[in-house]
Coordinates of C-alpha atoms in Angstrom, one line a residue:
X4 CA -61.6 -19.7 -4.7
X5 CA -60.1 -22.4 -2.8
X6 CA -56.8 -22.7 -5.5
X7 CA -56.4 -19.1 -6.0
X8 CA -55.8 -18.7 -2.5
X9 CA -53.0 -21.6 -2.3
X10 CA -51.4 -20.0 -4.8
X11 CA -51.1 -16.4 -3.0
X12 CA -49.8 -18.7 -0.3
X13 CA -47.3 -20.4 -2.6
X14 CA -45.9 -17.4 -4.5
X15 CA -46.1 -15.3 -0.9
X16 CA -43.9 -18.4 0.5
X17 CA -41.6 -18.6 -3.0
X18 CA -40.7 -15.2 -2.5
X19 CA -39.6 -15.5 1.1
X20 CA -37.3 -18.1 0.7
X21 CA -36.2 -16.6 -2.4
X22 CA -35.3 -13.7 -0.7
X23 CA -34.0 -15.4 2.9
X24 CA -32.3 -18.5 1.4
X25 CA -30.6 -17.0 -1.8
X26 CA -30.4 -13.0 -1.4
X27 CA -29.6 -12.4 2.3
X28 CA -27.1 -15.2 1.9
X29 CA -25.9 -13.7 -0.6
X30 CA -25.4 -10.5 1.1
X31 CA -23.6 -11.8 3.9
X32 CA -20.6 -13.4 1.5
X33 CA -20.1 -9.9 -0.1
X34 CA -19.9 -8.8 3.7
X35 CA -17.5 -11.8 4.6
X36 CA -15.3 -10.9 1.4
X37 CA -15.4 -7.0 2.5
X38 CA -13.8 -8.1 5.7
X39 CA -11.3 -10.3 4.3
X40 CA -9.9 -7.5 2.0
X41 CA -9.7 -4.8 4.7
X42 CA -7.6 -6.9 6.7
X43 CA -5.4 -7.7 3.8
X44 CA -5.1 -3.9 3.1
X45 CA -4.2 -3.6 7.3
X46 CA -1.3 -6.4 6.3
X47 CA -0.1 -5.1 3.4
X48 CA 0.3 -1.5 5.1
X49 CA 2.7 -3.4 8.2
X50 CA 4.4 -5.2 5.5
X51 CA 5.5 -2.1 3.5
X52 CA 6.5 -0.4 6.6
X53 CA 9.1 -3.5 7.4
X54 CA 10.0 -3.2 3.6
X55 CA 10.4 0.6 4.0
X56 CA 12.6 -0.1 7.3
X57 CA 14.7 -2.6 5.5
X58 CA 15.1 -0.3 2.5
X59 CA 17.0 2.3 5.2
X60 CA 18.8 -0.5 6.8
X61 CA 20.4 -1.4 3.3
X62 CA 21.3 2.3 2.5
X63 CA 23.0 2.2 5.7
X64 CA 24.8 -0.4 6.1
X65 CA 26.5 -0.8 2.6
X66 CA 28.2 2.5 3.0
X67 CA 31.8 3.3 3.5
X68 CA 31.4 6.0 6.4
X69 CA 29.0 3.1 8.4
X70 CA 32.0 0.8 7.7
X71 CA 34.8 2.6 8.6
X72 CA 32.4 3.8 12.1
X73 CA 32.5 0.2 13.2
X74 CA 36.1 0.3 13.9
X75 CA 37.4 4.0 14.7
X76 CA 33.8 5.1 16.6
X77 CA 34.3 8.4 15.0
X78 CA 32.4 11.0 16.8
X79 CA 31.4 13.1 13.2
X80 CA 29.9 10.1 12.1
X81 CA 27.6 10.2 15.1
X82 CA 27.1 14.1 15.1
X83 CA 26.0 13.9 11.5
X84 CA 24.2 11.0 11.2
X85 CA 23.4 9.8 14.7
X86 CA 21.4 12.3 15.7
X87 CA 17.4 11.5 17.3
X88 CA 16.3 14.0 14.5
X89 CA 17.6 11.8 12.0
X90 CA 15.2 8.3 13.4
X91 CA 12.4 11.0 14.2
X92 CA 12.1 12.0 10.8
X93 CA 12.5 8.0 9.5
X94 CA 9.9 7.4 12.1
X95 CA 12.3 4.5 13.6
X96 CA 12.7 4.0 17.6
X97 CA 15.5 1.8 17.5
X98 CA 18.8 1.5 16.5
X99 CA 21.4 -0.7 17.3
X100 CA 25.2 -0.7 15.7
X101 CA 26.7 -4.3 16.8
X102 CA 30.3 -5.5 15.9
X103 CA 30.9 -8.5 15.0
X104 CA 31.3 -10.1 18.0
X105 CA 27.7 -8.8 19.0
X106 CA 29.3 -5.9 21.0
X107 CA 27.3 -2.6 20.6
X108 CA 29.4 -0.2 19.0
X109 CA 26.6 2.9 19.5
X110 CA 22.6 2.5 20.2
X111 CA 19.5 4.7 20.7
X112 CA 16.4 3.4 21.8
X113 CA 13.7 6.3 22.1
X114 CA 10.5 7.5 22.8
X115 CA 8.9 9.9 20.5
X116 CA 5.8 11.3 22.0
X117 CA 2.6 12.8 20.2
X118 CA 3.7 16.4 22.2
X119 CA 7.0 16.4 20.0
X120 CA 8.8 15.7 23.6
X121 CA 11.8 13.2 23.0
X122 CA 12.6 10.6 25.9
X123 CA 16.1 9.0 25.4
X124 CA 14.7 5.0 27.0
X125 CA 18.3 3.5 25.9
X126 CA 19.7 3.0 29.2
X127 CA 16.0 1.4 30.7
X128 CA 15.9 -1.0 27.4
X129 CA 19.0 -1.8 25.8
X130 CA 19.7 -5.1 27.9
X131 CA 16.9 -6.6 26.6
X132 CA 17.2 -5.5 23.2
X133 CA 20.5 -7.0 22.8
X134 CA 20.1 -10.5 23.0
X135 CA 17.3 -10.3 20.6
X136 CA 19.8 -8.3 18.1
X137 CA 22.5 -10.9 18.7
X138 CA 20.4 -13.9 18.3
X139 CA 19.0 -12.4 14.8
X140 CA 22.7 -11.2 13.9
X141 CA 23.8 -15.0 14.1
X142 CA 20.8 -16.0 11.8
X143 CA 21.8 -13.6 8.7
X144 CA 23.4 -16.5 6.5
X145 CA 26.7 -14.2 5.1
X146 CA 27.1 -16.6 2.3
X147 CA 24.2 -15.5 0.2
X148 CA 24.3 -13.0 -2.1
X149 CA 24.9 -9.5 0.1
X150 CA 20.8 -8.0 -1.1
X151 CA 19.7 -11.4 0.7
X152 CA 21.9 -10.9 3.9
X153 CA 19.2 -9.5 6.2
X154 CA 16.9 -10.5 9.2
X155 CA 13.3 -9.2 9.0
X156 CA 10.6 -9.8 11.3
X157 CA 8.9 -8.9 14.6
X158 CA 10.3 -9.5 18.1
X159 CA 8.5 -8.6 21.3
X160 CA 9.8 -6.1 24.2
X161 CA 7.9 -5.7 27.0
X162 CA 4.6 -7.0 25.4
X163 CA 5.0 -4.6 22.6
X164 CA 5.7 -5.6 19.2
X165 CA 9.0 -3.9 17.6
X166 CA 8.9 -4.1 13.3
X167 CA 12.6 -4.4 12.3
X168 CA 15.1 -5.2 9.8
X169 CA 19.0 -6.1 10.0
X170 CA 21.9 -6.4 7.8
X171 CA 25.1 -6.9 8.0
X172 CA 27.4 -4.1 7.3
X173 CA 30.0 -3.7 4.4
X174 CA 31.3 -1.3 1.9
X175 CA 29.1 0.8 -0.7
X176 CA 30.4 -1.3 -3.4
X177 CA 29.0 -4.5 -1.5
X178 CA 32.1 -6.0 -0.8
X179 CA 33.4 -7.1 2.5
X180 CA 34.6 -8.9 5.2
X181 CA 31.5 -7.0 6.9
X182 CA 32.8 -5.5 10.3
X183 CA 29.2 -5.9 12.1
X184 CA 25.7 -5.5 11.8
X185 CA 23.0 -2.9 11.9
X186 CA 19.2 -3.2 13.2
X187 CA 16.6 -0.1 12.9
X188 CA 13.3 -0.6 14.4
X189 CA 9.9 0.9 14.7
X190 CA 7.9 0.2 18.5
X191 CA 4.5 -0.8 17.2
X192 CA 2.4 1.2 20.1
X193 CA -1.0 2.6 20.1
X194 CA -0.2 4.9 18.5
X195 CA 1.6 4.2 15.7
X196 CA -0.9 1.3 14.9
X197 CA -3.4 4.3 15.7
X198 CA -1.3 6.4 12.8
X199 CA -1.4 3.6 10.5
X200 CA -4.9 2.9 10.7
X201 CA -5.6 6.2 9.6
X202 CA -3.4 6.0 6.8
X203 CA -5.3 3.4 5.2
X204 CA -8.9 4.3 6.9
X205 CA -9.2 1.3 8.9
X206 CA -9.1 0.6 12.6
X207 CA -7.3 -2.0 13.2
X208 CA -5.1 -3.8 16.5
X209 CA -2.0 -5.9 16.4
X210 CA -1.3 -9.1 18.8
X211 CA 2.2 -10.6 19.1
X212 CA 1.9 -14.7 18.3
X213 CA 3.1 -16.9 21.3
X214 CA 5.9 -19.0 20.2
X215 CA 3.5 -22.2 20.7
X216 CA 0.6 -20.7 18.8
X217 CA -1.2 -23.6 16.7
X218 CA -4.7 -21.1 15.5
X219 CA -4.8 -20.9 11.8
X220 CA -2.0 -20.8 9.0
X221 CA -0.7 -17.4 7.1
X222 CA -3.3 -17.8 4.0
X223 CA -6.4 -18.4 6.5
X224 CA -9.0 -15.7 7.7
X225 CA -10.8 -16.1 10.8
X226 CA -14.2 -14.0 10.7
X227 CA -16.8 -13.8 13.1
X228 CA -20.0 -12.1 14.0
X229 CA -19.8 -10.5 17.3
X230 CA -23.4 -8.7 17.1
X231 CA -26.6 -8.1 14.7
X232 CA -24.3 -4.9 14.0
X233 CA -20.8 -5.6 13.9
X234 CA -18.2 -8.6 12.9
X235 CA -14.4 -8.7 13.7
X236 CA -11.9 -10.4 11.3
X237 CA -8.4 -11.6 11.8
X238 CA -5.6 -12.8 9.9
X239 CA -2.1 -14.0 11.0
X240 CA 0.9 -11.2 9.3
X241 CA 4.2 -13.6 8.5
X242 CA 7.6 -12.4 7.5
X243 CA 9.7 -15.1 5.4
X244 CA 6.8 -17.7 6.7
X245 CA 7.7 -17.2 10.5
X246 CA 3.6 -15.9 11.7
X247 CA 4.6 -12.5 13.7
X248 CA 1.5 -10.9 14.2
X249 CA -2.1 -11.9 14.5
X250 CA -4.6 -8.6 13.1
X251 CA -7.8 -7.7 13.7
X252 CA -10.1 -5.5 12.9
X253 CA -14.0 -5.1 14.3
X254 CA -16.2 -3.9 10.9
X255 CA -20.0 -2.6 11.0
X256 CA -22.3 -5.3 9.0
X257 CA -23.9 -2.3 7.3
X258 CA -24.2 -4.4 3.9
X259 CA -26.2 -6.9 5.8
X260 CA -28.5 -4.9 7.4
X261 CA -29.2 -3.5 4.5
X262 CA -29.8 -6.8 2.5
X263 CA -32.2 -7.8 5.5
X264 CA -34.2 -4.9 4.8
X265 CA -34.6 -5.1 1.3
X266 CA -35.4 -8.6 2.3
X267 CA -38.3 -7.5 4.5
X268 CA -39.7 -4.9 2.4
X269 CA -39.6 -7.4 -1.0
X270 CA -41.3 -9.8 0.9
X271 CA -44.1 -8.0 2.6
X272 CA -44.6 -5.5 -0.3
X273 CA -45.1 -8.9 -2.5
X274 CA -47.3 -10.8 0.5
X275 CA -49.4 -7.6 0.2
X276 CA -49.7 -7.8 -3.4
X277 CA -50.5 -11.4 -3.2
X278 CA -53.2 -10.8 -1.2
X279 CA -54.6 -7.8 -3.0
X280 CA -54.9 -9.5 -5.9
X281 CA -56.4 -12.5 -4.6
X282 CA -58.8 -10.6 -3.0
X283 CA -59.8 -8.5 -5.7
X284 CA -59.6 -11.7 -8.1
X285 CA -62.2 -13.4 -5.6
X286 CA -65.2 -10.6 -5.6
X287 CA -64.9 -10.4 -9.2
X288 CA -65.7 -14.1 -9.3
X289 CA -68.3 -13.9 -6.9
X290 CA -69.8 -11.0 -8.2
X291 CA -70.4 -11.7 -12.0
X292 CA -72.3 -8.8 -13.9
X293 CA -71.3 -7.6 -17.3
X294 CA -72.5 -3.9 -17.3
X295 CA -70.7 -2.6 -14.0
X296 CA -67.8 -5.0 -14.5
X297 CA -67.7 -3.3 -18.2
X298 CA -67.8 -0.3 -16.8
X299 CA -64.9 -0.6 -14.5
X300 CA -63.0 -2.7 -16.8
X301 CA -62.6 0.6 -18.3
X302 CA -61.7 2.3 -15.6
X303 CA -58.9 -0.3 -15.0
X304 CA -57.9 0.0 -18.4
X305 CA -57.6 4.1 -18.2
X306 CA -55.6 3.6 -15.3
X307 CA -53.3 1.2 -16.3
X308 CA -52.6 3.0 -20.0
X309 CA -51.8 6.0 -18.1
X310 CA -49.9 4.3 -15.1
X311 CA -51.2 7.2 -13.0
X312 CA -51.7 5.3 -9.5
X313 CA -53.3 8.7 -8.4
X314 CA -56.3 7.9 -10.8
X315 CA -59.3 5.8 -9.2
X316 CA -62.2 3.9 -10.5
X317 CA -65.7 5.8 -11.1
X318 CA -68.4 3.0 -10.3
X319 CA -69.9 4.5 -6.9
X320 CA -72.8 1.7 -6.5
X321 CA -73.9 0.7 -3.3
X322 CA -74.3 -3.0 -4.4
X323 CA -71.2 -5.9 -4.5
X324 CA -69.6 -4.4 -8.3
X325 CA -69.5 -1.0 -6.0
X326 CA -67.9 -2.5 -3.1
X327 CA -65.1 -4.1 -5.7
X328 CA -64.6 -0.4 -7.3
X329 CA -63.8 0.7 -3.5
X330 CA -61.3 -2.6 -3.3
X331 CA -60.2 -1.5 -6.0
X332 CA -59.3 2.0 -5.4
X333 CA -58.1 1.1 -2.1
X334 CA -55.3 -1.5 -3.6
X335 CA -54.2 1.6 -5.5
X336 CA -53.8 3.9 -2.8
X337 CA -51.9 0.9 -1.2
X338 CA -49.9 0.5 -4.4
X339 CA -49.4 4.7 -4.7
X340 CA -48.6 4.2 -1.3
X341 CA -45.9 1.5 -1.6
X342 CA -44.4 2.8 -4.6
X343 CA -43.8 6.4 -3.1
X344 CA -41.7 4.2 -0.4
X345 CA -40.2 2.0 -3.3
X346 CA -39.0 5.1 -4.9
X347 CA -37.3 6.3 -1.3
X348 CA -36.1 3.2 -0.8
X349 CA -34.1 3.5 -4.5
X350 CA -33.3 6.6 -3.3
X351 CA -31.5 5.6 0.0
X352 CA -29.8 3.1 -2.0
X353 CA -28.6 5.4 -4.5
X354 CA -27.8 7.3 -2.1
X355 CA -25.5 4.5 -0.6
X356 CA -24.2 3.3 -3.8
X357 CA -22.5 6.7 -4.2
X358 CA -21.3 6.9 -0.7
X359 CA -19.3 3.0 -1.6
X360 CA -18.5 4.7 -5.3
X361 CA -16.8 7.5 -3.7
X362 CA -14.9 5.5 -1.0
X363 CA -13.7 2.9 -3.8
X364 CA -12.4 5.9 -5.8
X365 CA -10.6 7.6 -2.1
X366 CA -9.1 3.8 -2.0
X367 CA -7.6 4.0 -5.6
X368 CA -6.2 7.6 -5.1
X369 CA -5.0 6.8 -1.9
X370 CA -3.7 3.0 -3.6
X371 CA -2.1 5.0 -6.1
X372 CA -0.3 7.6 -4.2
X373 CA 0.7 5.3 -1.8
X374 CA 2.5 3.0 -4.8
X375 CA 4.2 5.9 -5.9
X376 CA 5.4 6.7 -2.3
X377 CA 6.8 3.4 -1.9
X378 CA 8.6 3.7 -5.1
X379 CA 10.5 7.5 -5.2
X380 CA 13.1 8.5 -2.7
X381 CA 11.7 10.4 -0.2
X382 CA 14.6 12.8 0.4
X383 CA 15.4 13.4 -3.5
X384 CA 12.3 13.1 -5.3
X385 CA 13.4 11.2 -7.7
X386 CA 12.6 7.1 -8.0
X387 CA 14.3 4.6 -5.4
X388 CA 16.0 1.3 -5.5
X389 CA 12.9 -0.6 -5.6
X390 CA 11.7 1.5 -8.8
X391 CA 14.4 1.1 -10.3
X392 CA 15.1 -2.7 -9.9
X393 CA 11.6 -2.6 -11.6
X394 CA 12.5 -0.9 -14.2
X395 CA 15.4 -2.6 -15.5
X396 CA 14.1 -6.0 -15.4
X397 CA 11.1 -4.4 -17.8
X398 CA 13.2 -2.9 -20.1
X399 CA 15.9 -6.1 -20.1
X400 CA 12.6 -8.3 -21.4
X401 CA 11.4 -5.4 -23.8
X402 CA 14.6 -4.7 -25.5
X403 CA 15.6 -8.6 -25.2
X404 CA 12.7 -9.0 -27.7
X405 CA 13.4 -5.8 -29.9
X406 CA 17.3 -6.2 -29.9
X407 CA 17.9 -2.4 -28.6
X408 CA 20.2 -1.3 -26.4
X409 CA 19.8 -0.8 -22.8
X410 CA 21.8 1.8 -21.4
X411 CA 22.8 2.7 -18.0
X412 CA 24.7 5.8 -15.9
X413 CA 25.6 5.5 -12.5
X414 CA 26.7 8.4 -11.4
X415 CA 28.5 9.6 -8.3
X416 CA 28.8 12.8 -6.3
X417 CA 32.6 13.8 -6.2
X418 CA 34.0 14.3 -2.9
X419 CA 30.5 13.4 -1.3
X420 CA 32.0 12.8 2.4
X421 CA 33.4 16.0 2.4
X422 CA 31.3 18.1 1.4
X423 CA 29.1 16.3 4.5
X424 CA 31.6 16.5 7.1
X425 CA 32.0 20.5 6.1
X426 CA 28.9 21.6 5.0
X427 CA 26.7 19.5 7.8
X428 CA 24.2 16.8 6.6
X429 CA 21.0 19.2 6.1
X430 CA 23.5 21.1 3.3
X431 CA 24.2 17.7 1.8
X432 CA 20.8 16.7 1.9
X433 CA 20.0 20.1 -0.2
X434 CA 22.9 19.3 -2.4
X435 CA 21.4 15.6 -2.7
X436 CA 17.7 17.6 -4.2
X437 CA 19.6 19.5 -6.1
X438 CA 21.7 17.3 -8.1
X439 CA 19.1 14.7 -8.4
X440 CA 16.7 17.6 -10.1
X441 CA 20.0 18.1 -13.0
X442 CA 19.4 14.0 -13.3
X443 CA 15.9 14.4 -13.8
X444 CA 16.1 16.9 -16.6
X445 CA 18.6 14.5 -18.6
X446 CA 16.2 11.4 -18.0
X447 CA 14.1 13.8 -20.9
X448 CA 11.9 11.1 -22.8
X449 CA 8.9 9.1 -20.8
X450 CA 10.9 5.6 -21.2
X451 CA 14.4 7.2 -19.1
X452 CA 13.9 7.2 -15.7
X453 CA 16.7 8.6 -12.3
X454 CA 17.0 6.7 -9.3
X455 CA 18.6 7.4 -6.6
X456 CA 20.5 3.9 -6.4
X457 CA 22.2 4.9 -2.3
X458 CA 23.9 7.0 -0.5
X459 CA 25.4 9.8 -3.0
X460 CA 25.2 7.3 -6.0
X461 CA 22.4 7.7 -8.5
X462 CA 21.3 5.7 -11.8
X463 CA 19.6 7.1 -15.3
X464 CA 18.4 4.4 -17.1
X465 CA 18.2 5.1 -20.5
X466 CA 16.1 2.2 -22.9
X467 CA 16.9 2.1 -27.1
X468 CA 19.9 4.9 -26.3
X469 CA 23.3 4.3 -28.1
X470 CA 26.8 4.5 -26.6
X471 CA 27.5 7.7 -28.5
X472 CA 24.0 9.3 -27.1
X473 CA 24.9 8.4 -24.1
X474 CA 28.6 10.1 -24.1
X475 CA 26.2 13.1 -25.1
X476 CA 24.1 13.2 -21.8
X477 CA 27.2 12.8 -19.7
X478 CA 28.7 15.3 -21.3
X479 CA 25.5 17.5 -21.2
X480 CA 25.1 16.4 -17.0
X481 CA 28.7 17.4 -16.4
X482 CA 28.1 20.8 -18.0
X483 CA 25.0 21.7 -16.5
X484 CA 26.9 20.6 -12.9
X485 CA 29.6 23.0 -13.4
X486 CA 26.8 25.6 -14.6
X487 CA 25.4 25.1 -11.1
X488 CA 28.5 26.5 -9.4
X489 CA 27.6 24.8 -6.4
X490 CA 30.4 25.5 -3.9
X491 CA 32.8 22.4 -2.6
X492 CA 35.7 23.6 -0.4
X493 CA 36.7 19.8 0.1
X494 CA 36.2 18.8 -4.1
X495 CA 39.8 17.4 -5.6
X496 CA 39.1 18.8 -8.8
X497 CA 38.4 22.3 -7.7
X498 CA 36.2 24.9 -5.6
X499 CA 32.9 23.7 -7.5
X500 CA 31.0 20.3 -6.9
X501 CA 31.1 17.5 -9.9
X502 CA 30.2 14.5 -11.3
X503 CA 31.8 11.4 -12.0
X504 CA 29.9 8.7 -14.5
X505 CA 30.0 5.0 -15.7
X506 CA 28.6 4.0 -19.2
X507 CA 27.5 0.8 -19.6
X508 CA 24.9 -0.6 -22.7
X509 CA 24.5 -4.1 -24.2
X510 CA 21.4 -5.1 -25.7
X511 CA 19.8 -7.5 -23.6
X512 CA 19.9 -11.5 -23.8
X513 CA 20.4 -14.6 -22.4
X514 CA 23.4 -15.0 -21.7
X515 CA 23.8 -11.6 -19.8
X516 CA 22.2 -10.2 -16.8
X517 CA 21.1 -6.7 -15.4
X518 CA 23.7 -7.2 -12.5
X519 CA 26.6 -7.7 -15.1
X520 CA 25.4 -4.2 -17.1
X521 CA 25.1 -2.5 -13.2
X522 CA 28.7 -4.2 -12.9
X523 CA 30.0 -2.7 -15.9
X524 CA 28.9 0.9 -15.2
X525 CA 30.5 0.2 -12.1
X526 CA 33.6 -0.7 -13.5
X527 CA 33.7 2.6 -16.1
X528 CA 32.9 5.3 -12.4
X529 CA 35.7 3.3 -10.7
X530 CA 37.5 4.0 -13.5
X531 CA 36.8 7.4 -13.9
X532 CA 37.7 8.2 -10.5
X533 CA 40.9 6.6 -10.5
X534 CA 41.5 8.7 -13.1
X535 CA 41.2 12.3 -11.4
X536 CA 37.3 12.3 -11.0
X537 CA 35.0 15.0 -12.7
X538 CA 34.8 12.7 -16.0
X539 CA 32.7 10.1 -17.7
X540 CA 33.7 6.3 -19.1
X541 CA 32.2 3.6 -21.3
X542 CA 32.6 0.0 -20.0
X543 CA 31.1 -3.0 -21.8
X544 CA 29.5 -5.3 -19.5
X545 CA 32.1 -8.5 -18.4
X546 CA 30.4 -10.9 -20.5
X547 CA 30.0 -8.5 -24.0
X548 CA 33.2 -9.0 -26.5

C-alpha cells in the first residue's frame, strides 16, 4: 500500500513541476517575445512616418520653382504651394524655407486641431525653431551624393518631440550650387501618437532621450512586469544611430494567465486522478474476492469498450467489493465531471485561438496595405520613388543574368509650371491623375511598372522591351495625350497638353549602373525639349558604345 501511495505522490509532484518549471515558463517567453514585436511594429510605424516626411522634403526641394523661390520670394509660389491646406493634407506642422546663410526665407509653424480649427503658432514658435533648423542645416555634408544630402531625426520643442527631415535645395535635375535648405516636420502630440496607435492597433507613448542618457543601446528591449495582469515594454527609436526616442507600450499578460490556468487545472485534474486511482487500487488489494471482483471487472470492461463515462458499475452489495463498485462509480462521475470541464476548457481555447488567428490575419492585411501605401504616390496612384528604386535594381540583377534589355521612359509634362500658375494647383493635381492613368495603361504587361519619379516627371520601366518597342509606346503615349485634348493655354507647342520622353535601354552588367541608364533617359528628354518639346528620343546610356 505503502509504495503505491509514494508513487501518487511522486507522479502528483512530476506533474507540477512539469507544468510550473517547463510550461508556465514557457508561456511567459512567448509573452516576453509578443511584447518585443509590438514595440518593434510601434518603431517601424515612427520610422516610416520620418521616411514618408523625407520622401516630401526631397520632392520639394529638388524642384526648379522651390529654387528659383529662394531668391525672388515670389508670391505665386506661396499662393500655390504655401498654403496650410497643402501641410494639413501632408499631415506636417512645420515648415521652414532657410537661405543659405540660415535666414528664413518663408515659415509656417501650425496647429491643426481635432475640430478642423487651424491656429497659425508661427509667430509664438519660430525663434526656437530656428536655431534647431540652422544647426541641422550646417550638419547636411553637401559633398555627398545629392539623395544623401539630408538631416533626419527628432528635436524637442517645448517638451514635445517634432519628427523631421531636411535637405538642401537644388534644381529638379539635381544639380546646384543649392540656394538654401528646406525642413517639414510633424509635432508628435497626443494626438498624433494617439492616431498612430490606432493605425497599427497598439497603444503606445513616446519620451524624448536626454542628451546624457546612458539606459540601454538601439538593439535592446527593456520589459517589465508591472502587475499579475499587465507588463510594459520599451525600446529606444534611433535615426542614423543618434537614440531619439525611448517607446513604450503597457500590454495585458493574457497569454500568461492563461498558461497559469491550464497549469492549475493539469495539475489538480492529475492530483485527483492520482489519488483516485490509488485509492481504488488500494480496496481492490485489500478486498480480494474472485466472484464480485469478476463481476465488476466486467462492468469495468463494458465501460471502458464503450467509453461512455455516463455508464456505472452494477455490483450493489452491502459488503467491501460493494463499497469499491460505489468508489468506483463515484471516480466516474468525477471523471464525467472533469471531462465535461476539459471539453469547455478546449472550447475556450479554441475559442481564443481563433480570436489570435483572426488578429494575425487583420495584422497581414493591414501589413500589406500598409507596404503598398508606402510604395504608390499618394496623389497619382500610381508607384513612387521608393517603388521604383526597387524595381530597377530587381530587374538590373534579373536581366544581368538573362542578357535582356532593360528599358526605361522618363517622361515629362510639357509646360508643367504653366499650366500651374494658370490653372491653380488642385487643376494640376487633376491633370497629374490624369496623365499618370494614360502611363498606367502603356505599363500593359505584369513586369512594366509607372512611377511617379517627382514633381511633373514620371518613369515606365519596361524589363526584356527593345529600343524599337519602345519608340512604339512613346509613340502610342503621345497619341493617346493628344486624344485626351486636355486644354493648356500656357503649352509652347499648342492649345492641348503634351508629352515629352527620353529612351534609354542597355542590358544590364557590370560595368554599368541604373543611375547611368536614368542618366541616359535623361539626356534623350533634355534633348527632346531642346528640340521644340511634344517628342520622344533614344539615348544610349554614357558608358554603352
Amino acid at each position: 500500500m505503502l509504495p503505491i501511495i509514494l508513487m501518487g505522490v511522486l507522479l502528483s509532484l512530476s506533474a507540477y513541476l512539469i507544468q510550473t518549471k517547463v510550461i508556465y515558463p514557457a508561456f511567459a517567453e512567448v509573452e516576453t517575445n509578443y511584447a518585443k514585436n509590438n514595440i518593434d511594429r510601434a518603431i517601424r510605424r515612427l520610422e516610416s512616418q520620418r521616411e514618408l516626411i523625407d520622401f516630401t522634403v526631397y520632392d520639394w526641394s529638388a524642384w526648379d520653382d522651390t529654387y528659383r523661390f529662394i531668391t525672388d520670394r515670389s508670391a505665386a509660389y506661396i499662393a500655390s504651394n504655401l498654403h496650410p491646406d497643402t501641410f494639413w493634407n501632408y499631415g506636417f506642422d512645420l515648415a521652414v524655407f532657410m537661405d543659405t546663410d540660415y535666414r528664413p526665407v518663408w515659415a509656417g509653424v501650425y496647429d491643426f486641431r481635432s475640430d478642423g480649427d487651424l491656429v497659425d503658432i508661427t509667430e509664438t514658435h519660430l525663434d526656437r525653431i530656428l536655431p534647431k533648423a540652422a544647426a541641422h542645416a550646417q550638419s547636411i555634408d553637401l559633398g555627398k551624393y545629392i539623395d544623401d544630402q539630408r538631416a533626419s531625426g527628432v528635436f524637442v520643442i517645448d517638451n514635445t518631440s517634432v519628427l523631421f527631415s531636411m535637405r538642401p535645395i537644388v534644381r529638379s535635375d539635381g544639380r546646384g550650387p543649392h540656394r538654401g535648405f528646406i525642413l517639414f516636420g510633424q509635432f508628435l502630440g497626443n494626438e498624433v501618437v494617439k492616431d498612430l496607435s490606432q493605425q497599427i492597433v497598439l497603444d503606445f507613448s513616446i519620451e524624448p532621450v536626454a542628451p546624457s542618457y546612458e539606459g540601454p543601446g538601439p538593439d535592446e528591449y527593456t520589459v517589465s512586469r508591472i502587475s499579475q495582469d499587465a507588463l510594459s515594454a520599451s525600446k529606444l527609436y534611433s535615426v542614423a544611430g543618434v537614440p531619439s526616442l525611448t517607446v513604450s507600450a503597457t500590454l495585458p499578460r493574457s497569454i500568461t494567465r492563461l498558461g497559469g490556468e491550464i497549469t492549475r487545472y493539469a495539475v489538480a485534474l492529475f492530483i485527483v486522478l492520482c489519488i483516485l486511482i490509488v485509492l481504488t487500487l488500494v480496496v481492490l488489494v485489500q478486498r480480494v474476492v474472485v466472484s464480485p471482483i469478476r463481476s465488476l471487472r466486467k462492468d469495468i470492461s463494458a465501460i471502458a469498450t464503450a467509453m461512455d463515462y455516463s455508464l456505472r458499475t452494477t455490483i450493489s452489495n452491502d459488503d467491501e467489493i460493494g463499497a469499491l463498485s460505489r468508489e468506483f462509480n463515484f471516480m466516474l462521475e468525477l471523471v464525467e465531471s472533469n471531462n465535461a470541464a476539459l471539453l469547455h476548457l478546449n472550447a475556450e481555447l479554441a475559442t481564443e485561438h481563433e480570436n489570435v488567428l483572426n488578429a494575425q490575419t487583420k495584422l497581414r492585411i493591414a501589413n500589406k496595405a500598409l507596404k503598398k501605401q508606402s510604395e504608390t504616390d499618394a496623389l497619382t496612384g500610381v508607384k513612387n520613388r521608393l517603388a521604383l528604386e526597387k524595381k530597377l535594381e530587381q530587374d538590373w540583377k534579373l536581366l544581368g543574368r538573362t542578357r535582356d534589355p532593360l528599358t526605361v521612359m522618363l517622361i515629362d509634362i510639357d509646360d508643367f509650371k504653366g499650366y500651374n500658375d494658370y490653372y491653380g494647383h488642385q487643376a494640376g493635381d487633376e491633370c497629374l491623375k490624369r496623365v499618370a492613368g494614360i502611363l498606367q495603361q502603356a505599363a500593359r504587361r505584369d513586369t512594366d511598372m509607372a512611377a511617379r519619379y517627382g514633381g511633373e516627371e514620371f518613369v515606365i520601366v519596361l524589363p526584356g522591351t527593345s529600343v524599337e518597342d519602345a519608340r512604339a509606346i512613346a509613340a502610342g503615349l503621345l497619341t493617346a495625350i493628344r486624344k485626351e485634348s486636355i486644354e493648356h493655354a500656357r503649352s509652347s507647342t499648342g492649345p492641348y497638353l503634351s508629352l515629352s520622353i527620353g529612351i534609354a535601354s542597355v542590358v544590364p552588367d557590370t560595368v554599368l549602373s541604373v543611375e547611368a541608364l536614368i542618366r541616359g533617359a535623361d539626356k534623350a528628354l533634355y534633348q527632346v525639349k531642346a528640340t521644340g518639346r511634344n517628342n520622344f528620343r533614344f539615348e544610349a546610356p554614357p558608358s554603352v558604345s
